[in-house]
mmCIF file of C-alpha atoms in Angstrom:
data_model
loop_
_atom_site.group_PDB
_atom_site.id
_atom_site.type_symbol
_atom_site.label_atom_id
_atom_site.label_comp_id
_atom_site.label_asym_id
_atom_site.label_seq_id
_atom_site.Cartn_x
_atom_site.Cartn_y
_atom_site.Cartn_z
ATOM 1 C CA MET A 1 6.706 -27.943 -0.993
ATOM 2 C CA THR A 2 5.144 -25.224 1.487
ATOM 3 C CA ASP A 3 4.957 -25.684 4.696
ATOM 4 C CA ALA A 4 1.678 -23.972 5.386
ATOM 5 C CA PRO A 5 -1.319 -24.153 3.136
ATOM 6 C CA THR A 6 -2.026 -20.317 2.505
ATOM 7 C CA THR A 7 -6.163 -20.297 3.143
ATOM 8 C CA ALA A 8 -8.154 -22.538 5.683
ATOM 9 C CA ARG A 9 -11.636 -22.788 6.237
ATOM 10 C CA VAL A 10 -13.169 -20.617 9.103
ATOM 11 C CA ASP A 11 -14.442 -23.134 11.022
ATOM 12 C CA ALA A 12 -11.794 -25.384 11.029
ATOM 13 C CA TRP A 13 -9.325 -22.701 11.893
ATOM 14 C CA LEU A 14 -11.533 -22.021 14.780
ATOM 15 C CA TRP A 15 -11.180 -25.456 15.715
ATOM 16 C CA ALA A 16 -7.633 -25.961 15.665
ATOM 17 C CA VAL A 17 -7.029 -22.645 17.643
ATOM 18 C CA ARG A 18 -9.096 -24.455 20.440
ATOM 19 C CA VAL A 19 -11.572 -21.093 19.851
ATOM 20 C CA TYR A 20 -14.466 -24.156 19.846
ATOM 21 C CA LYS A 21 -14.401 -28.006 21.443
ATOM 22 C CA THR A 22 -15.626 -29.246 17.916
ATOM 23 C CA ARG A 23 -15.486 -28.611 14.523
ATOM 24 C CA SER A 24 -19.221 -28.979 14.472
ATOM 25 C CA ALA A 25 -19.428 -26.496 16.597
ATOM 26 C CA ALA A 26 -17.672 -23.863 14.785
ATOM 27 C CA THR A 27 -20.028 -24.739 11.934
ATOM 28 C CA THR A 28 -23.243 -24.425 13.632
ATOM 29 C CA ALA A 29 -21.500 -20.944 14.923
ATOM 30 C CA CYS A 30 -20.955 -19.992 11.702
ATOM 31 C CA ARG A 31 -24.514 -20.642 10.584
ATOM 32 C CA ALA A 32 -25.770 -18.360 13.067
ATOM 33 C CA GLY A 33 -24.017 -16.013 12.201
ATOM 34 C CA HIS A 34 -21.572 -16.054 15.464
ATOM 35 C CA VAL A 35 -18.022 -15.080 13.319
ATOM 36 C CA ARG A 36 -17.646 -12.251 10.851
ATOM 37 C CA VAL A 37 -14.382 -12.116 9.078
ATOM 38 C CA ASN A 38 -13.191 -8.890 8.379
ATOM 39 C CA GLY A 39 -16.651 -7.323 9.440
ATOM 40 C CA GLU A 40 -18.738 -9.303 7.525
ATOM 41 C CA ARG A 41 -20.866 -12.533 8.590
ATOM 42 C CA ALA A 42 -19.302 -15.917 7.485
ATOM 43 C CA LYS A 43 -20.093 -19.572 5.973
ATOM 44 C CA ALA A 44 -18.112 -22.161 7.826
ATOM 45 C CA ALA A 45 -16.120 -23.119 4.520
ATOM 46 C CA GLN A 46 -15.119 -19.416 3.528
ATOM 47 C CA PRO A 47 -11.702 -19.025 3.701
ATOM 48 C CA VAL A 48 -9.488 -17.638 6.138
ATOM 49 C CA ARG A 49 -6.097 -15.672 5.169
ATOM 50 C CA PRO A 50 -3.223 -14.898 7.281
ATOM 51 C CA GLY A 51 -3.973 -10.750 8.506
ATOM 52 C CA ASP A 52 -8.140 -11.437 8.407
ATOM 53 C CA GLU A 53 -9.663 -10.251 11.481
ATOM 54 C CA LEU A 54 -12.227 -12.612 12.828
ATOM 55 C CA ARG A 55 -14.986 -11.619 15.939
ATOM 56 C CA VAL A 56 -16.651 -14.240 17.608
ATOM 57 C CA ARG A 57 -19.589 -14.203 20.162
ATOM 58 C CA ILE A 58 -19.263 -16.336 22.817
ATOM 59 C CA GLN A 59 -20.668 -16.419 25.370
ATOM 60 C CA GLY A 60 -23.135 -13.288 24.951
ATOM 61 C CA PHE A 61 -19.167 -11.844 24.245
ATOM 62 C CA ASP A 62 -17.224 -10.594 21.947
ATOM 63 C CA ARG A 63 -13.796 -12.322 20.893
ATOM 64 C CA ILE A 64 -11.397 -10.318 18.608
ATOM 65 C CA LEU A 65 -8.689 -12.515 17.330
ATOM 66 C CA VAL A 66 -6.105 -12.029 13.972
ATOM 67 C CA VAL A 67 -5.404 -15.052 11.783
ATOM 68 C CA LYS A 68 -0.897 -14.931 11.917
ATOM 69 C CA LYS A 69 -1.269 -18.302 10.676
ATOM 70 C CA THR A 70 -3.749 -20.961 8.489
ATOM 71 C CA ILE A 71 -3.764 -24.072 10.439
ATOM 72 C CA ALA A 72 -6.614 -27.227 9.410
ATOM 73 C CA LYS A 73 -5.024 -29.510 12.642
ATOM 74 C CA ARG A 74 -5.155 -29.450 16.078
ATOM 75 C CA VAL A 75 -2.060 -28.803 17.361
ATOM 76 C CA GLY A 76 0.215 -28.419 20.449
ATOM 77 C CA ALA A 77 -0.458 -24.795 22.285
ATOM 78 C CA ALA A 78 2.734 -23.345 21.172
ATOM 79 C CA LEU A 79 1.863 -24.022 17.651
ATOM 80 C CA VAL A 80 -1.774 -22.037 18.489
ATOM 81 C CA ALA A 81 -0.076 -19.189 20.009
ATOM 82 C CA GLU A 82 1.922 -18.376 16.609
ATOM 83 C CA SER A 83 -1.342 -18.886 14.938
ATOM 84 C CA VAL A 84 -3.558 -16.307 16.637
ATOM 85 C CA ASP A 85 -3.143 -12.430 18.293
ATOM 86 C CA ASP A 86 -5.945 -11.959 20.366
ATOM 87 C CA ARG A 87 -6.795 -8.931 20.576
ATOM 88 C CA THR A 88 -9.639 -9.109 22.029
ATOM 89 C CA PRO A 89 -10.336 -6.417 25.527
ATOM 90 C CA PRO A 90 -10.339 -7.530 28.919
ATOM 91 C CA PRO A 91 -14.157 -7.783 29.941
ATOM 92 C CA PRO A 92 -15.693 -4.866 32.203
ATOM 93 C CA SER A 93 -15.270 -5.022 35.868
ATOM 94 C CA LYS A 94 -18.633 -6.474 37.689
ATOM 95 C CA GLU A 95 -18.874 -3.279 39.491
ATOM 96 C CA SER A 96 -18.881 -1.137 36.330
ATOM 97 C CA MET A 97 -21.861 -4.276 35.260
ATOM 98 C CA PRO A 98 -25.181 -2.517 35.930
ATOM 99 C CA PHE A 99 -27.420 -4.732 38.722
ATOM 100 C CA VAL A 100 -30.227 -6.736 37.275
ATOM 101 C CA PRO A 101 -32.833 -7.127 39.582
ATOM 102 C CA VAL A 102 -33.907 -11.685 39.658
ATOM 103 C CA ARG A 103 -37.265 -13.085 40.622
ATOM 104 C CA ASP A 104 -36.845 -16.022 42.655
ATOM 105 C CA ARG A 105 -37.687 -18.901 40.381
ATOM 106 C CA GLY A 106 -41.951 -20.199 40.749
ATOM 107 C CA ALA A 107 -42.693 -16.571 42.074
ATOM 108 C CA GLY A 108 -45.138 -15.869 38.961
ATOM 109 C CA ARG A 109 -46.226 -13.017 37.390
ATOM 110 C CA PRO A 110 -44.373 -9.674 38.556
ATOM 111 C CA THR A 111 -47.285 -6.791 40.304
ATOM 112 C CA LYS A 112 -47.720 -3.586 39.491
ATOM 113 C CA ARG A 113 -45.532 -2.415 41.656
ATOM 114 C CA ASP A 114 -42.524 -4.655 41.223
ATOM 115 C CA ARG A 115 -42.452 -4.470 37.037
ATOM 116 C CA ARG A 116 -42.355 -0.620 38.324
ATOM 117 C CA ASP A 117 -39.276 -0.803 40.946
ATOM 118 C CA ILE A 118 -37.321 -3.122 38.287
ATOM 119 C CA GLU A 119 -38.031 -0.087 35.784
ATOM 120 C CA LYS A 120 -36.590 2.255 38.035
ATOM 121 C CA LEU A 121 -33.890 0.095 38.826
ATOM 122 C CA ARG A 122 -32.787 -0.218 34.641
ATOM 123 C CA GLY A 123 -32.972 3.482 34.728
ATOM 124 C CA ARG A 124 -36.488 3.153 32.134
ATOM 125 C CA GLU A 125 -38.942 5.522 34.815
ATOM 126 C CA LEU A 126 -42.455 5.734 33.066
ATOM 127 C CA ASP A 127 -43.601 9.429 34.232
#
């Protein structure tokens, strides 16, 4: 008898390694196109195998995960660490992120002067 299955559903694997809190959230992310397996959009039932690279978009940033071991059930944190290789680069520093001007809620539509100032800040000056 084998110790672990050779494949697992991508939504079940993402749930098992705690990328998503629920399996239905993982399924929804797959349907929305936020999950890619080896560069291709993944459906929820697509099988993943050891060595596959997953790109998961969460909160506007991509996480890059490599499957080391297939699991289909929630397991302890130690087994999760053995099952996934997280190759996500560190997030950019706050200083390198461009400043996005925020208008007060209910301030209404920006005036022409406000719009021009916003465009200057974004670096898209119109001549």
